[in-house]
Short mmCIF file of C-alpha atoms in Angstrom, two decimals:
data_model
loop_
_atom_site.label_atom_id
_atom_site.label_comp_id
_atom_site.label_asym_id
_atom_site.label_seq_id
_atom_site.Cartn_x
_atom_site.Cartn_y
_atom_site.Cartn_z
CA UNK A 788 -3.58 -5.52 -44.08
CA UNK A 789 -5.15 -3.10 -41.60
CA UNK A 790 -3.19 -3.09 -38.33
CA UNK A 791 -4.64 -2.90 -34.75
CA UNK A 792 -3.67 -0.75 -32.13
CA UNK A 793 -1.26 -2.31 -29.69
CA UNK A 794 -2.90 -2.03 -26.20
CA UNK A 795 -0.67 -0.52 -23.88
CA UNK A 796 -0.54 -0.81 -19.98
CA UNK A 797 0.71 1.36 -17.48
CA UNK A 798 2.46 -0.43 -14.48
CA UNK A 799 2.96 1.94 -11.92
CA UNK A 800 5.45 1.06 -9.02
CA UNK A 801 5.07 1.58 -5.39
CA UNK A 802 7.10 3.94 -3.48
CA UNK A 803 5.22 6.09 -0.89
CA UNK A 804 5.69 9.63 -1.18
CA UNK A 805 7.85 9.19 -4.23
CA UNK A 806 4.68 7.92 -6.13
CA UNK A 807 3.23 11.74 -6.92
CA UNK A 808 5.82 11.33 -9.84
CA UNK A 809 3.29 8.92 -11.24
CA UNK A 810 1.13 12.35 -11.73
CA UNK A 811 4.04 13.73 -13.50
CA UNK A 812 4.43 10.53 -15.88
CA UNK A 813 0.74 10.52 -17.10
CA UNK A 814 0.84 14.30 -17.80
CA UNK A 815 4.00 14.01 -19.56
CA UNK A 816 2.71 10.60 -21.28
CA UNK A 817 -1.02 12.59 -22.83
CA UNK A 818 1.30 15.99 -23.93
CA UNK A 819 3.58 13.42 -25.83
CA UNK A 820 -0.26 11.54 -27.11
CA UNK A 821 0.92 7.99 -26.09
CA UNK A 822 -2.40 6.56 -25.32
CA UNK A 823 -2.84 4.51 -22.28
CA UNK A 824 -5.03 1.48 -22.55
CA UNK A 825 -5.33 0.09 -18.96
CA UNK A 826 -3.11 0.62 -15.24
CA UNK A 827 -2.48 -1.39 -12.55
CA UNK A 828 -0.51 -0.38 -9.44
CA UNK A 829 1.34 -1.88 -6.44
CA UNK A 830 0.58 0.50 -3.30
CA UNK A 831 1.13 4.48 -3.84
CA UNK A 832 1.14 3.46 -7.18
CA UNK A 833 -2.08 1.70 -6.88
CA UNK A 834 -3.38 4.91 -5.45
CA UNK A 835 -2.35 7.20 -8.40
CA UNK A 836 -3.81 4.24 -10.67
CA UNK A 837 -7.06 4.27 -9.61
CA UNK A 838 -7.19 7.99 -9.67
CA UNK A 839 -6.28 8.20 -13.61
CA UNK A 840 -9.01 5.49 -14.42
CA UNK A 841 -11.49 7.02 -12.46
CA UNK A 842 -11.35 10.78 -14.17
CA UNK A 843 -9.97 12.16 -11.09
CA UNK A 844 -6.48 12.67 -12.24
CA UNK A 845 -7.20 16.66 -12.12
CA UNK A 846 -8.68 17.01 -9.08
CA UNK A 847 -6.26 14.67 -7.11
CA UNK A 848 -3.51 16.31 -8.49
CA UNK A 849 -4.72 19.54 -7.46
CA UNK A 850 -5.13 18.04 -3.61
CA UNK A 851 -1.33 16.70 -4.10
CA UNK A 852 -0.06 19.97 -5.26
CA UNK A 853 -1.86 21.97 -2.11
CA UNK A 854 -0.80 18.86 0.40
CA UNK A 855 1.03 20.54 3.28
CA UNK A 856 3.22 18.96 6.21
CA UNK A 857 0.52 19.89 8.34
CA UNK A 858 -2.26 18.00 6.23
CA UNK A 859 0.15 14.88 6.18
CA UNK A 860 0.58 14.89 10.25
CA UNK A 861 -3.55 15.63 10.17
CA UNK A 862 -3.72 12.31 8.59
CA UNK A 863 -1.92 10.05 10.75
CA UNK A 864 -4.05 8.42 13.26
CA UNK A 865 -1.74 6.15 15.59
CA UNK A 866 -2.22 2.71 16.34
CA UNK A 867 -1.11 0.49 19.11
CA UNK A 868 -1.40 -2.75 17.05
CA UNK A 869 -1.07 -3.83 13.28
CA UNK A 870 1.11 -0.82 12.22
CA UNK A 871 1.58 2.66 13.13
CA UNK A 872 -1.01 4.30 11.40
CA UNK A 873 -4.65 2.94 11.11
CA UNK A 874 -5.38 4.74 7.83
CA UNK A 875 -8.89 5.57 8.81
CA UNK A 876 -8.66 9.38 8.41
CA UNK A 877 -6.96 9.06 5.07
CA UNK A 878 -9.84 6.60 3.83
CA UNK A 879 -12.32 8.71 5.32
CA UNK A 880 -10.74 11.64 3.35
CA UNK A 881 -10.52 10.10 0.10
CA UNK A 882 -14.49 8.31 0.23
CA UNK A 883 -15.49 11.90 1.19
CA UNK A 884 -13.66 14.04 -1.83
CA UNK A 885 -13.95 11.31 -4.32
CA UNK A 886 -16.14 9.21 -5.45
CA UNK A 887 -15.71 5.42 -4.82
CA UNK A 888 -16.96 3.03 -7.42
CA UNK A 889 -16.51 -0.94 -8.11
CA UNK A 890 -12.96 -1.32 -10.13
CA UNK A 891 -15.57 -3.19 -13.13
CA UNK A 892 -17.28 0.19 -13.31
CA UNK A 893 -14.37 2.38 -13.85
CA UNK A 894 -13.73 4.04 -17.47
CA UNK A 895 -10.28 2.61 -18.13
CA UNK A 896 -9.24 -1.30 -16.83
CA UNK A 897 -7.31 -1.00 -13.59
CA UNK A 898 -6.19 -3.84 -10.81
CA UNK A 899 -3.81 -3.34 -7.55
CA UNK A 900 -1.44 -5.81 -6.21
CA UNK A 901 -1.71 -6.51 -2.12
CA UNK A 902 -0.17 -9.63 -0.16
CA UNK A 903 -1.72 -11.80 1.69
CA UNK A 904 -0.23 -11.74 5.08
CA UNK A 905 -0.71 -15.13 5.96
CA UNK A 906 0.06 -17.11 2.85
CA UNK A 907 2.60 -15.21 1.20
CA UNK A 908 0.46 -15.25 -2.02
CA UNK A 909 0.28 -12.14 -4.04
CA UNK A 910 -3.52 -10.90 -4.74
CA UNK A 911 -4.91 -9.57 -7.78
CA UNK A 912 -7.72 -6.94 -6.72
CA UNK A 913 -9.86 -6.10 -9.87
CA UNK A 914 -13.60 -6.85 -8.88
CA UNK A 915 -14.34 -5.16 -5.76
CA UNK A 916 -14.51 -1.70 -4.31
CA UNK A 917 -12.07 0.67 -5.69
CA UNK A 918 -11.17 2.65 -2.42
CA UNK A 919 -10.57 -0.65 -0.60
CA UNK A 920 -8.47 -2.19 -3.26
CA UNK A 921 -6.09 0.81 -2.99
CA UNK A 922 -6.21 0.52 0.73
CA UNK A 923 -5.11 -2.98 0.88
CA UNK A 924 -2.54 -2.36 -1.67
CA UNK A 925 -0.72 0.61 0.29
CA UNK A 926 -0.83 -1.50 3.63
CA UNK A 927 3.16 -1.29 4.21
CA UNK A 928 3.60 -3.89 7.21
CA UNK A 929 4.50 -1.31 10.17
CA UNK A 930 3.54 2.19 9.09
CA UNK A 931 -0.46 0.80 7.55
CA UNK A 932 -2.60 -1.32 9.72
CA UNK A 933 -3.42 -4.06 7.62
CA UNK A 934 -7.15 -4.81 5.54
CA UNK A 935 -9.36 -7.64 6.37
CA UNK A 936 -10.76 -8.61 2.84
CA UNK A 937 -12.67 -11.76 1.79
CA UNK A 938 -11.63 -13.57 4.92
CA UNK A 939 -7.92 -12.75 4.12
CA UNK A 940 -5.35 -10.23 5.44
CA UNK A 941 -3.90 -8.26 3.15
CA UNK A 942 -0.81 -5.89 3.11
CA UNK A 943 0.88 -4.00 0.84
CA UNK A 944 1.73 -5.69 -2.80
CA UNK A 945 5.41 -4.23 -2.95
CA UNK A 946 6.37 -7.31 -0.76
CA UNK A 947 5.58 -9.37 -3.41
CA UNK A 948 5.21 -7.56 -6.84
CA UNK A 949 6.71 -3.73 -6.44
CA UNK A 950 6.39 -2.95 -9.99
CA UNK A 951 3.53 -4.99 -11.49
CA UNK A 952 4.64 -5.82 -14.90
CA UNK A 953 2.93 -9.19 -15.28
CA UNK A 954 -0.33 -8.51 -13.78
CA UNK A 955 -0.33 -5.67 -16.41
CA UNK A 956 0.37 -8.31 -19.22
CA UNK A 957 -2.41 -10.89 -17.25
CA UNK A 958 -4.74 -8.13 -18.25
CA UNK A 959 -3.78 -8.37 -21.68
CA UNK A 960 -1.28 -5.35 -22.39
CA UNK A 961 0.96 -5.70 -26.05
CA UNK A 962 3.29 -2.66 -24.64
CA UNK A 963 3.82 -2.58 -20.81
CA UNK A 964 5.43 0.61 -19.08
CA UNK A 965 7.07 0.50 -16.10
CA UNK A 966 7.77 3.11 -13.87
CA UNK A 967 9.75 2.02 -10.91
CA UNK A 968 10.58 4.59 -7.96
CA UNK A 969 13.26 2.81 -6.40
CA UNK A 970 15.59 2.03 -8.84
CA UNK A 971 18.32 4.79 -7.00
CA UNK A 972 17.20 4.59 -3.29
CA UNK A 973 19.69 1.53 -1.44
CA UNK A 974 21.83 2.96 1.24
CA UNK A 975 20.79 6.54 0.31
CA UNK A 976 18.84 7.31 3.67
CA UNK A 977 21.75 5.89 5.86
CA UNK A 978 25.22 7.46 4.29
CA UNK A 979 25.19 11.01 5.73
CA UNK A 980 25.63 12.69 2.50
CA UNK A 981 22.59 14.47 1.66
CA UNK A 982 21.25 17.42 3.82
CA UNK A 983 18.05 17.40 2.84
CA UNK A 984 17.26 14.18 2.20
CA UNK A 985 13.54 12.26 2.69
CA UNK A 986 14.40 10.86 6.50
CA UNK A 987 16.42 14.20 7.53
CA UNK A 988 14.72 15.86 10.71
CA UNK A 989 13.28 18.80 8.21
CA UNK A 990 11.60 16.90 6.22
CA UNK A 991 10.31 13.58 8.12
CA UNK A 992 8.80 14.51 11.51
CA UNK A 993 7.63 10.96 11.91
CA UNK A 994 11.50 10.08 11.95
CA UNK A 995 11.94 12.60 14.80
CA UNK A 996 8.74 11.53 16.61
CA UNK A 997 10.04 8.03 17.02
CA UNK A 998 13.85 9.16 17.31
CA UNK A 999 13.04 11.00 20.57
CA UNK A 1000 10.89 8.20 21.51
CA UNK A 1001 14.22 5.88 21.51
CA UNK A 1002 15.98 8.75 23.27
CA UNK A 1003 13.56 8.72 26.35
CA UNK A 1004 13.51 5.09 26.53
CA UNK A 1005 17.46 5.20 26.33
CA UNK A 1006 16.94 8.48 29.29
CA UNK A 1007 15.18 6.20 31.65
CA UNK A 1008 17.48 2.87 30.86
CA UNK A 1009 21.04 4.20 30.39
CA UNK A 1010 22.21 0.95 30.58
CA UNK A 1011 20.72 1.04 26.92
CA UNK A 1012 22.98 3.49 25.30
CA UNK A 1013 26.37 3.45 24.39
CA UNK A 1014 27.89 6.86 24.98
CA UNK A 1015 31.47 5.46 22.89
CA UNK A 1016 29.47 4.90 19.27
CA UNK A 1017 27.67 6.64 17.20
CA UNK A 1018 24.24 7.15 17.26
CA UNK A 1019 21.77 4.57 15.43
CA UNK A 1020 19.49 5.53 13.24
CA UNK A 1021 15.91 6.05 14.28
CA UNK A 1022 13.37 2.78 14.13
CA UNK A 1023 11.71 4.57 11.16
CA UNK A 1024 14.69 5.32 9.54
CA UNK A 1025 15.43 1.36 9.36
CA UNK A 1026 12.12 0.30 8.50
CA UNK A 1027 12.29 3.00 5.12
CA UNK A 1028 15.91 1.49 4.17
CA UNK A 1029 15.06 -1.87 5.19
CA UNK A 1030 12.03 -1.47 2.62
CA UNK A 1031 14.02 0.02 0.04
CA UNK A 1032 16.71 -2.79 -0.45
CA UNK A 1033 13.91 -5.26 0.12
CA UNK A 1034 11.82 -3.58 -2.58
CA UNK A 1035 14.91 -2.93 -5.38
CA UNK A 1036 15.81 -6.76 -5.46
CA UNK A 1037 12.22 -7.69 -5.47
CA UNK A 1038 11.67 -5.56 -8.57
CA UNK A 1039 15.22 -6.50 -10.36
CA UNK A 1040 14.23 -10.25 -9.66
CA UNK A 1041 10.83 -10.46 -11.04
CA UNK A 1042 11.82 -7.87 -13.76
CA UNK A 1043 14.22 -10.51 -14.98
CA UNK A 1044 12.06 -12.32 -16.20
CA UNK A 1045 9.04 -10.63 -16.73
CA UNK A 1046 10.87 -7.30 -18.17
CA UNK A 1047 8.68 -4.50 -19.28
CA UNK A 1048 8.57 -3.08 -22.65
CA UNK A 1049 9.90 0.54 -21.63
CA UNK A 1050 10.93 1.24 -18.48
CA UNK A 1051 10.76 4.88 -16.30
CA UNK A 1052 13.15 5.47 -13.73
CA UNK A 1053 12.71 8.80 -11.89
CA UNK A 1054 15.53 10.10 -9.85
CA UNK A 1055 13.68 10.31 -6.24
CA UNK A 1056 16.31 9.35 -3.87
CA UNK A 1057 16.36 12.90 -2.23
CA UNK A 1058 12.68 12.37 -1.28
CA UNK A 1059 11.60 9.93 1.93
CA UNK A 1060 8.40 7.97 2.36
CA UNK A 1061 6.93 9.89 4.02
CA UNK A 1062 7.29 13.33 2.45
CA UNK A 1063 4.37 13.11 0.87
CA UNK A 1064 4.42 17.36 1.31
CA UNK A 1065 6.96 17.56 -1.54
CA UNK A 1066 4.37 16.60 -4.30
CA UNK A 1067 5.74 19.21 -6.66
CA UNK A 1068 9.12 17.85 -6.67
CA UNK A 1069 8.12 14.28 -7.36
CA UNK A 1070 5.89 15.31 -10.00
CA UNK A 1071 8.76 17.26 -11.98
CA UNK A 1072 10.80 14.65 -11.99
CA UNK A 1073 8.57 12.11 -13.31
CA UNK A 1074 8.13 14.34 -16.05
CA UNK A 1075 11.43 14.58 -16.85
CA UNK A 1076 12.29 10.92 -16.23
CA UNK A 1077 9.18 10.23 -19.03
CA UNK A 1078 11.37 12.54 -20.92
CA UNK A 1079 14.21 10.58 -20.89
CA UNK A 1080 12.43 7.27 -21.83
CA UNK A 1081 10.14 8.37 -24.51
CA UNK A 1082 12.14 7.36 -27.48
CA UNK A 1083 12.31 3.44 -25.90
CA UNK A 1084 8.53 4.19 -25.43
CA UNK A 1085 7.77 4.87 -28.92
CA UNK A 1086 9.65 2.04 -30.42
CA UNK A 1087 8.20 -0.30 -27.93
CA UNK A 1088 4.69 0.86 -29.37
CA UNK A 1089 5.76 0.55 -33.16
CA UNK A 1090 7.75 -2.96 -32.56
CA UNK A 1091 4.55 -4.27 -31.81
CA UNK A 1092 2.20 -2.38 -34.06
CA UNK A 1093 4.26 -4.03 -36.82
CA UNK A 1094 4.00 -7.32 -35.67
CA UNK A 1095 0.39 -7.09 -35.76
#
């Protein structure tokens, strides 16, 4: 009996600035010739996504490997309502060094995840523009302003689905492959033990930014500080934990019961969401975290090649 190919799905997890280890997965993945059917992505890893099934995988990760802190602050246009950053330069960025096309047109099957802030309801985007799917699908609720689409507004799809496992198998995937960014992250930015870690003043200026912001408001009110405890942590810092936990029990819930077939887990705690500077270092590790997971990869694909 002559067997068919298995179709397998990348589902690539969201995790801001942690997501360049996507890059670092698919190279790793075509040196080690597992073929990649489809993708779909929740937020950065939406963004990644859309770049591999457009053909643009080379030059984007050229434009991640270059990305400086300067570039990153060049990027962030602030907002006084909806979320802290409008998004508008980065948009305007991406529509001017790549091309945007309609998800239908694009060489390999792709879809993003984004949330529809008014319902709750997690939203499938696989028919319209590319460059606004992604957009919708990176919204995080107070750093992104949020997207107006088809008389709904949507935010970013790791509130609902962070690692999209079964809208890869809705698009018909035999062998789905996780890669999750978040699997080491809760409590990480708050305990004090790493130097040099993503929310530390070195490496996160918009921590700092908003940090001294609390300081002058404290200045001006000192009824508002407490000179006898310790300092809090800055309103940034929160939000980035408070997404992290929120984010790690989403995915271990819905992976429960939806697992995938092989699952990646790079090692990205050391990195913050916004560092998107530090593209190098993500991508290593997600090749090495590939690595690690190839031989659960390769069964996956053969399990299912001889079930067929």
């Amino acid at each position: 009996m002559l067997k068919t190919k298995p179709i397998v799905a990348l589902a690539l997890g969201g995790g801001a600035a942690r997501g360049w280890a996507h890059i670092g997965v698919i190279r790793a993945l075509e040196e080690a010739d597992v073929p990649i059917d489809m993708v779909c992505g929740t937020s950065i890893g939406a963004l990644v996504g859309a770049a591999y099934a457009c053909g643009e995988l080379d030059r984007f990760e050229d434009w991640v490997e270059k990305l400086s802190l300067v570039d990153v602050l060049g990027f962030m246009d602030i907002s006084l309502g909806g979320g802290l950053i409008k998004g508008e330069k980065l948009m305007a960025f991406f529509e001017r060094t790549f091309t945007d096309r309609p998800i239908e047109s694009l060489a390999m099957p792709f879809a993003s995840v984004a949330t529809d802030l008014t319902t709750g309801a997690e939203v499938w985007c696989r028919d319209r523009s590319t460059a606004k799917a992604v957009r919708a699908s990176m919204a995080l609720p107070g750093l992104l302003t949020p997207v107006r689409s088809d008389g709904r507004l949507l935010v970013d799809g790791g509130l609902v689905n962070p690692v999209p496992v079964s809208l890869a198998r809705a698009m018909g995937a035999d062998v789905v492959i996780a890669v999750d960014l978040n699997a080491d992250l809760v409590g990480r930015h708050l305990d004090g033990e790493q130097e040099s870690g993503g929310l530390s003043e070195m490496s996160n200026p918009v921590s700092v930014w908003l940090k001294r912001m609390q300081d002058r408001v404290a200045g001006q009110w000192p009824v508002l500080a407490d000179k006898e405890t310790p300092p809090l942590p800055s309103l940034f810092d929160v939000v980035a934990s408070s997404v992290n936990i929120m984010q790690v029990q989403i995915t271990r819930s819905r992976m429960a019961g939806d697992p995938p077939d092989a699952l990646i887990t790079p090692r990205l705690a050391a990195l913050g969401l916004m560092d998107f500077h530090r593209g190098r270092e993500s991508m290593i590790e997600g090749r090495l975290a590939l690595e690690r997971a190839l031989i659960a990869i390769r069964a996956a694909i053969d399990r299912i090649l001889i079930q067929k």
